[in-house]
Amino acid sequence: MELHFFGTNGIRGIPNDDLSAEFSMDVGKAMATFFSAKKIAMAKDTRITGDMILNAVSSAVMSAGTDVVYLGILPTPALQYYCKKNHVPGIMITASHNPPQYNGIKAIDMDGTEIDEKKEYEIEKLIMNKKFKNVSWENAGRFYYDDTAVDLYINGIISLINFKKISERKLNVAIDTGNGASYYTSPLLLSRLNCHIVTLNSNPDGKFTGRNSEPKPENLQDLINIMKTGKFDIGIAHDGDADRCVFIDENGNFIDGNESLALIAKYTLRAGETLVTPTSSSDALKDVCQQKNAKIIVTRVGAPIVARTMIENNAVIGGEENGGVIYGKHQFCRDGAMTMSLMLNLLACENKKISELLKEIPKYYMVKKSVPRKYDWDVIKNKLLDALGNKKTDLLDGIKIYEDSGWVLIRPSGTEKILRIFTESKDEKTAMDLNEKYIN
């Protein structure tokens, strides 16, 4: 199966360029035809093209005789939780962490998971063949609003953590929602957990004027500077659709997603349980699983792939190195607010500072960079393999190269025309040097 429209996480593009209103309608018709449901739940993030894409897709869905239940501006995992609890399919209008000029369309299954590649392939066939369900006027779908999704989502999260201990701890939290979909939900959740909060960029702004949507250290300098004042227990940041969550410690140090996942895994996993993570994740996770006598399963990159593998193996926790944690007891998708709550739960129950807890995690250094992809991946891949000679490699996803001092992963992005280069070593300079070597 070769996918033409779906990337790592939904269909994405630049509206009125490669994501036109006409194409969005075809996608909506195809999704409605594929799901063949009485109703489909929809939500969007804060991007200024959200209304345009939402209206195109929802009109198409209704043309197939399916009702649209519109939930408003919501984090992607909040829509997914609504779908799971109400057993309805969903469509999310978002481009997640991509820059503001992008938008996207993501299909959600009735169990709240992102649809798998086989279902994406079936939807693509419908798009290309234009074999859409089309009903007569009296059978057209209707458009409804439902404002219950926020409380449903927040109550679901609170039910899985130690509400009493977190409330008693009265944590001081600085949160940067990046003008994205969590501008309302995450501060509301924190207030219900009795945290003292200071918010940054917690207004809905579809141009992301406060900062770039991806929660990387270079985009979080305001939050880091606030944390350096020493007045807060933890800093929190989300991406555009809040399926990811990253942390800043009480001293203003950015915590890599590998470290936060390893820390949550260390205090969540029990002996015999399973963790699922992609090949881009740190070896620290293998070390933690070994310490806990837990099993680790390594997959290709992509939250839907990790989630499906978790379901198949009854795994309790999974996630990626970018701050995307999946907690199986809640739902099988990346969830920024659930991740945030698990970390607060850890701080409250252990009654330690986050920097102290991180000292328990094996230390590795990872460098993540990207370069424009100017050629087809197969051309680059073959040239690289020829140049590598007899070096040990893993082709599970891209090319993973094992050096004596660490490893390198080179893979094409599923959402942008770039190559991502990950390097890891127990020595920081070695990780940086390896990354520079393979970029060149």
Coordinates of C-alpha atoms in Angstrom, one line a residue:
M1 CA 0.0 0.0 0.0
E2 CA 1.4 3.4 -1.0
L3 CA -0.4 6.4 0.5
H4 CA -0.6 9.6 -1.6
F5 CA -2.4 12.0 0.7
F6 CA -2.0 10.7 4.3
G7 CA 1.3 11.4 6.1
T8 CA 2.5 10.3 9.5
N9 CA -0.5 11.9 11.1
G10 CA -3.4 12.8 8.8
I11 CA -3.6 14.8 5.6
R12 CA -1.7 18.1 5.8
G13 CA -1.0 21.0 3.5
I14 CA -1.2 24.7 2.9
P15 CA -4.9 25.8 2.4
N16 CA -5.6 27.3 -1.1
D17 CA -2.4 25.6 -2.3
D18 CA -2.1 21.8 -1.9
L19 CA -5.1 21.7 0.6
S20 CA -7.9 23.4 -1.4
A21 CA -11.5 23.8 -0.4
E22 CA -12.4 21.4 -3.2
F23 CA -10.0 18.8 -2.2
S24 CA -11.1 19.2 1.5
M25 CA -14.6 18.5 0.4
D26 CA -13.5 15.3 -1.4
V27 CA -11.8 14.2 1.8
G28 CA -14.9 14.9 3.8
K29 CA -17.1 13.0 1.3
A30 CA -14.6 10.1 1.4
M31 CA -14.5 9.9 5.2
A32 CA -18.3 10.1 5.5
T33 CA -18.7 7.4 2.9
F34 CA -16.1 5.2 4.5
F35 CA -17.4 5.5 8.1
S36 CA -21.1 5.3 6.9
A37 CA -22.1 6.5 10.4
K38 CA -25.2 8.4 11.5
K39 CA -23.1 11.2 12.9
I40 CA -19.5 12.4 12.9
A41 CA -18.0 14.5 15.7
M42 CA -15.7 17.4 14.5
A43 CA -13.4 19.9 16.2
K44 CA -10.6 22.2 15.2
D45 CA -7.6 24.0 16.5
T46 CA -7.1 27.8 16.4
R47 CA -5.6 28.2 12.9
I48 CA -7.2 31.0 10.9
T49 CA -8.0 28.6 8.0
G50 CA -9.8 26.3 10.4
D51 CA -13.2 27.7 9.6
M52 CA -12.6 27.3 5.9
I53 CA -11.5 23.7 6.1
L54 CA -14.1 22.8 8.7
N55 CA -16.9 24.2 6.6
A56 CA -15.7 22.5 3.5
V57 CA -15.3 19.1 5.2
S58 CA -18.6 19.4 7.2
S59 CA -20.6 20.3 4.2
A60 CA -19.2 17.3 2.4
V61 CA -20.0 15.0 5.3
M62 CA -23.6 16.3 5.4
S63 CA -23.9 15.7 1.6
A64 CA -23.4 12.0 2.4
G65 CA -26.4 12.0 4.7
T66 CA -24.3 12.1 7.9
D67 CA -24.9 14.6 10.8
V68 CA -22.0 16.7 12.0
V69 CA -21.7 17.2 15.8
Y70 CA -19.4 20.2 16.2
L71 CA -17.5 20.4 19.5
G72 CA -15.7 23.8 19.0
I73 CA -12.0 24.5 19.4
L74 CA -10.5 21.5 21.2
P75 CA -7.3 19.6 21.6
T76 CA -7.1 16.6 19.3
P77 CA -7.1 14.1 22.3
A78 CA -10.3 15.8 23.7
L79 CA -12.1 15.0 20.4
Q80 CA -10.7 11.5 20.5
Y81 CA -12.0 11.0 24.1
Y82 CA -15.4 12.2 23.0
C83 CA -15.4 9.7 20.1
K84 CA -14.3 6.9 22.4
K85 CA -17.0 7.6 25.0
N86 CA -19.8 8.2 22.5
H87 CA -18.7 5.5 20.1
V88 CA -18.8 7.9 17.1
P89 CA -16.1 8.6 14.4
G90 CA -14.5 12.0 14.3
I91 CA -12.7 14.4 12.1
M92 CA -10.1 16.9 13.5
I93 CA -9.1 20.0 11.6
T94 CA -5.5 20.6 12.6
A95 CA -1.9 20.6 11.5
S96 CA -0.6 19.9 15.0
H97 CA 2.9 21.4 15.5
N98 CA 3.3 22.7 11.9
P99 CA 3.6 26.4 11.2
P100 CA 0.5 28.5 11.0
Q101 CA 0.2 28.5 7.2
Y102 CA -0.5 24.7 7.3
N103 CA -3.7 23.0 8.2
G104 CA -4.8 19.4 8.1
I105 CA -7.6 16.8 8.3
K106 CA -7.3 13.8 10.7
A107 CA -9.8 10.9 10.9
I108 CA -10.6 9.4 14.3
D109 CA -12.1 5.9 14.7
M110 CA -15.1 5.1 16.9
D111 CA -12.7 3.9 19.7
G112 CA -10.9 7.2 19.8
T113 CA -7.8 6.0 18.0
E114 CA -6.4 7.5 14.8
I115 CA -7.4 5.3 11.9
D116 CA -4.7 2.8 10.7
E117 CA -2.9 2.7 7.4
K118 CA -5.3 0.2 5.8
K119 CA -8.3 2.5 6.5
E120 CA -6.3 5.5 5.2
Y121 CA -5.7 3.5 2.0
E122 CA -9.4 2.8 1.6
I123 CA -10.3 6.5 2.1
E124 CA -7.6 7.4 -0.5
K125 CA -9.2 5.0 -3.0
L126 CA -12.5 6.7 -2.5
I127 CA -10.9 10.2 -3.0
M128 CA -9.1 9.1 -6.2
N129 CA -12.1 7.3 -7.7
K130 CA -14.6 9.9 -6.4
K131 CA -17.0 7.1 -5.4
F132 CA -18.8 9.1 -2.7
K133 CA -22.2 8.5 -1.1
N134 CA -24.6 11.2 -2.2
V135 CA -28.1 11.5 -0.8
S136 CA -31.2 13.3 -1.9
W137 CA -32.0 16.7 -0.3
E138 CA -34.4 15.4 2.3
N139 CA -31.8 13.0 3.6
A140 CA -28.9 15.5 4.0
G141 CA -27.1 15.6 7.3
R142 CA -27.7 18.3 9.9
F143 CA -25.2 20.4 11.8
Y144 CA -25.4 20.3 15.7
Y145 CA -23.3 21.9 18.5
D146 CA -22.3 20.0 21.6
D147 CA -20.6 21.8 24.5
T148 CA -20.1 18.8 26.8
A149 CA -16.7 17.6 25.4
V150 CA -14.5 19.8 27.7
D151 CA -16.0 18.5 31.0
L152 CA -16.1 15.0 29.7
Y153 CA -12.4 15.1 28.9
I154 CA -11.2 16.8 32.0
N155 CA -13.2 14.6 34.3
G156 CA -11.8 11.5 32.6
I157 CA -8.3 12.7 33.2
I158 CA -8.9 13.6 36.9
S159 CA -10.4 10.1 37.5
L160 CA -7.0 8.5 36.8
I161 CA -4.8 10.6 39.0
N162 CA -4.5 11.3 42.8
F163 CA -6.7 14.4 42.8
K164 CA -6.4 14.8 46.6
K165 CA -2.6 14.8 46.7
I166 CA -2.2 17.1 43.8
S167 CA -4.7 19.5 45.3
E168 CA -3.0 19.5 48.6
R169 CA 0.4 20.1 47.1
K170 CA -0.8 23.5 45.5
L171 CA 1.9 23.4 42.8
N172 CA 3.0 26.6 41.2
V173 CA 2.8 26.1 37.4
A174 CA 3.7 28.2 34.4
I175 CA 2.0 27.0 31.2
D176 CA 2.5 28.1 27.6
T177 CA -0.3 26.9 25.4
G178 CA 1.2 28.4 22.3
N179 CA -2.0 30.2 21.2
G180 CA -3.3 26.7 20.3
A181 CA -6.2 24.4 21.0
S182 CA -5.4 24.0 24.7
Y183 CA -5.7 27.7 25.4
Y184 CA -8.8 27.0 27.6
T185 CA -8.7 23.3 28.5
S186 CA -5.3 23.0 30.1
P187 CA -5.5 26.1 32.3
L188 CA -9.0 25.0 33.4
L189 CA -7.7 21.5 34.3
L190 CA -4.8 23.1 36.3
S191 CA -7.2 25.3 38.2
R192 CA -9.4 22.3 39.1
L193 CA -6.2 20.6 40.4
N194 CA -5.8 23.6 42.8
C195 CA -2.5 24.7 41.1
H196 CA -1.4 28.3 41.2
I197 CA -1.0 29.1 37.5
V198 CA 0.6 31.7 35.3
T199 CA -0.3 31.4 31.6
L200 CA 1.6 32.4 28.5
N201 CA 0.1 32.6 25.0
S202 CA -3.2 31.3 26.4
N203 CA -5.4 33.3 23.9
P204 CA -6.6 31.7 20.6
D205 CA -4.4 33.1 17.9
G206 CA -4.3 31.3 14.6
K207 CA -1.2 33.0 13.4
F208 CA 0.7 31.7 16.5
T209 CA 2.2 35.2 17.1
G210 CA 3.3 34.3 20.6
R211 CA 5.7 31.6 19.5
N212 CA 6.2 28.9 16.9
S213 CA 3.7 26.0 17.5
E214 CA 6.3 23.3 18.0
P215 CA 7.4 23.2 21.7
K216 CA 11.2 23.1 21.1
P217 CA 13.6 24.9 23.5
E218 CA 14.3 27.7 21.0
N219 CA 10.5 28.5 20.9
L220 CA 10.0 28.4 24.6
Q221 CA 12.5 31.1 25.8
D222 CA 9.8 33.2 27.5
L223 CA 8.7 30.2 29.5
I224 CA 12.3 29.2 30.3
N225 CA 13.0 32.7 31.5
I226 CA 10.0 32.7 33.8
M227 CA 11.1 29.3 35.2
K228 CA 14.5 30.8 35.9
T229 CA 13.0 33.1 38.5
G230 CA 12.7 30.1 40.8
K231 CA 9.1 30.8 41.7
F232 CA 7.5 27.8 40.0
D233 CA 7.6 24.0 40.5
I234 CA 7.2 23.2 36.8
G235 CA 6.8 24.7 33.4
I236 CA 4.5 23.1 30.8
A237 CA 4.1 23.7 27.1
H238 CA 1.9 22.2 24.4
D239 CA 1.9 22.1 20.6
G240 CA -0.9 23.5 18.4
D241 CA -3.4 20.7 19.0
A242 CA -2.1 19.7 22.5
D243 CA -1.5 16.1 21.8
R244 CA 2.0 16.7 23.1
C245 CA 3.4 18.1 26.3
V246 CA 6.9 19.2 27.2
F247 CA 8.3 20.3 30.6
I248 CA 10.8 22.9 32.0
D249 CA 12.2 22.1 35.4
E250 CA 12.2 24.4 38.4
N251 CA 15.6 25.9 37.4
G252 CA 14.6 26.7 33.8
N253 CA 16.1 23.7 32.2
F254 CA 14.3 22.2 29.2
I255 CA 13.4 18.5 29.7
D256 CA 13.8 16.4 26.6
G257 CA 10.7 14.3 25.7
N258 CA 12.7 11.2 26.1
E259 CA 13.5 12.1 29.7
S260 CA 9.9 12.9 30.6
L261 CA 8.6 9.7 29.0
A262 CA 11.3 7.7 30.8
L263 CA 10.4 9.4 34.1
I264 CA 6.7 8.7 33.7
A265 CA 7.4 5.1 32.6
K266 CA 9.6 4.5 35.6
Y267 CA 6.8 5.4 38.0
T268 CA 4.0 3.9 36.0
L269 CA 5.2 0.6 34.7
R270 CA 5.1 -2.5 36.8
A271 CA 7.1 -5.8 36.3
G272 CA 5.8 -7.7 33.3
E273 CA 4.0 -4.8 31.7
T274 CA 4.8 -3.4 28.3
L275 CA 6.1 -0.1 27.0
V276 CA 5.8 0.7 23.2
T277 CA 8.0 3.4 21.6
P278 CA 9.4 4.2 18.1
T279 CA 12.9 3.6 17.0
S280 CA 13.6 7.4 17.4
S281 CA 13.4 7.1 21.2
S282 CA 16.3 7.1 23.6
D283 CA 18.0 4.0 24.9
A284 CA 17.1 5.3 28.4
L285 CA 13.7 3.7 27.9
K286 CA 15.3 0.3 27.4
D287 CA 17.3 0.9 30.6
V288 CA 14.2 1.9 32.5
C289 CA 12.3 -1.2 31.3
Q290 CA 15.2 -3.4 32.3
Q291 CA 15.2 -1.9 35.8
K292 CA 11.5 -2.4 36.1
N293 CA 11.6 -5.9 34.6
A294 CA 9.2 -4.7 31.9
K295 CA 9.0 -5.4 28.2
I296 CA 9.8 -2.8 25.5
I297 CA 8.5 -3.0 21.9
V298 CA 10.1 -0.8 19.3
T299 CA 8.0 0.4 16.3
R300 CA 8.2 2.7 13.3
V301 CA 7.7 6.4 14.0
G302 CA 4.2 7.7 14.3
A303 CA 1.7 7.9 17.1
P304 CA -1.0 5.8 15.4
I305 CA 1.5 3.0 14.9
V306 CA 2.6 3.1 18.6
A307 CA -1.1 3.2 19.7
R308 CA -2.1 0.2 17.5
T309 CA 0.9 -1.7 18.8
M310 CA -0.1 -0.9 22.4
I311 CA -3.6 -2.2 21.8
E312 CA -2.3 -5.4 20.2
N313 CA 0.0 -6.0 23.2
N314 CA -2.1 -4.6 26.0
A315 CA 0.6 -2.1 26.8
V316 CA 0.0 0.4 29.6
I317 CA 2.2 3.2 28.3
G318 CA 3.8 4.3 25.1
G319 CA 5.1 7.4 23.5
E320 CA 7.6 9.3 21.4
E321 CA 10.6 11.4 22.0
N322 CA 8.7 14.6 21.1
G323 CA 6.6 14.8 24.2
G324 CA 3.8 12.6 23.0
V325 CA 2.9 10.2 25.8
I326 CA 0.1 7.6 25.4
Y327 CA -1.5 6.3 28.6
G328 CA -3.5 3.2 27.8
K329 CA -5.7 3.4 30.9
H330 CA -7.0 6.7 29.5
Q331 CA -7.0 6.3 25.8
F332 CA -4.8 5.0 23.0
C333 CA -3.5 8.3 21.6
R334 CA -1.0 11.0 22.5
D335 CA -2.6 13.3 25.1
G336 CA -0.9 16.5 26.3
A337 CA -3.2 17.1 29.2
M338 CA -3.0 13.5 30.4
T339 CA 0.8 13.7 30.2
M340 CA 0.8 17.0 32.2
S341 CA -1.5 15.4 34.8
L342 CA 0.7 12.3 35.1
M343 CA 3.7 14.5 35.8
L344 CA 1.9 16.6 38.4
N345 CA 0.7 13.3 40.0
L346 CA 4.3 12.2 40.2
L347 CA 5.5 15.5 41.7
A348 CA 2.7 15.4 44.3
C349 CA 3.0 11.7 45.3
E350 CA 6.8 11.6 45.5
N351 CA 7.0 15.1 47.1
K352 CA 10.3 15.9 45.2
K353 CA 11.4 18.5 42.7
I354 CA 11.4 17.4 39.1
S355 CA 15.2 17.9 38.8
E356 CA 15.7 15.5 41.7
L357 CA 13.5 12.9 40.0
L358 CA 15.3 13.2 36.7
K359 CA 18.6 12.2 38.4
E360 CA 17.1 8.7 38.6
I361 CA 16.9 8.4 34.8
P362 CA 20.0 7.0 32.9
K363 CA 21.6 10.0 31.1
Y364 CA 21.8 10.1 27.3
Y365 CA 22.2 13.0 25.0
M366 CA 20.1 13.3 21.9
V367 CA 20.4 15.8 19.1
K368 CA 17.6 16.4 16.7
K369 CA 18.0 18.4 13.5
S370 CA 16.5 18.5 10.1
V371 CA 17.5 19.4 6.5
P372 CA 15.5 20.0 3.4
R373 CA 14.8 16.9 1.3
K374 CA 15.7 17.7 -2.3
Y375 CA 15.5 14.1 -3.7
D376 CA 13.3 11.1 -3.4
W377 CA 13.9 9.2 -0.2
D378 CA 14.8 6.0 -2.1
V379 CA 17.6 7.8 -3.9
I380 CA 19.1 9.2 -0.7
K381 CA 18.6 5.9 1.1
N382 CA 20.5 3.8 -1.5
K383 CA 23.3 6.3 -1.6
L384 CA 23.6 6.3 2.2
L385 CA 23.6 2.5 2.3
D386 CA 26.3 2.3 -0.3
A387 CA 28.4 4.9 1.6
L388 CA 27.9 3.1 5.0
G389 CA 29.5 -0.2 3.7
N390 CA 29.5 -2.8 6.5
K391 CA 28.2 -0.6 9.3
K392 CA 25.4 -2.1 11.4
T393 CA 22.1 -0.7 10.3
D394 CA 18.4 -1.1 11.1
L395 CA 15.8 -0.3 8.3
L396 CA 12.7 -0.5 10.5
D397 CA 12.0 3.2 9.7
G398 CA 14.5 5.2 7.7
I399 CA 18.1 4.2 8.3
K400 CA 19.3 3.7 11.9
I401 CA 23.1 3.4 12.0
Y402 CA 24.9 2.0 15.0
E403 CA 28.3 3.6 15.7
D404 CA 30.6 2.5 18.5
S405 CA 29.8 5.7 20.5
G406 CA 26.0 5.9 19.8
W407 CA 23.5 5.7 17.1
V408 CA 22.1 7.9 14.2
L409 CA 18.6 7.8 12.7
I410 CA 17.9 9.4 9.4
R411 CA 14.3 9.4 8.1
P412 CA 12.0 11.4 5.9
S413 CA 9.4 13.4 7.7
G414 CA 5.8 12.2 7.1
T415 CA 4.4 15.8 7.4
E416 CA 7.1 18.0 5.7
K417 CA 9.6 17.7 2.8
I418 CA 12.6 17.4 5.2
L419 CA 14.9 14.7 6.5
R420 CA 15.1 14.3 10.2
I421 CA 18.5 13.4 11.8
F422 CA 18.5 12.0 15.3
T423 CA 21.7 11.2 17.1
E424 CA 22.3 9.8 20.6
S425 CA 25.3 9.1 22.8
K426 CA 26.2 9.0 26.4
D427 CA 28.5 11.9 25.6
E428 CA 27.0 15.2 24.6
K429 CA 29.8 16.3 22.3
T430 CA 29.8 12.9 20.5
A431 CA 26.0 13.2 19.9
M432 CA 26.5 16.7 18.4
D433 CA 29.5 15.6 16.3
L434 CA 27.6 12.6 14.9
N435 CA 24.7 14.8 14.0
E436 CA 26.9 17.3 12.1
K437 CA 28.7 14.4 10.4
Y438 CA 25.5 12.9 9.0
I439 CA 24.0 16.3 8.1
N440 CA 27.0 16.9 6.0

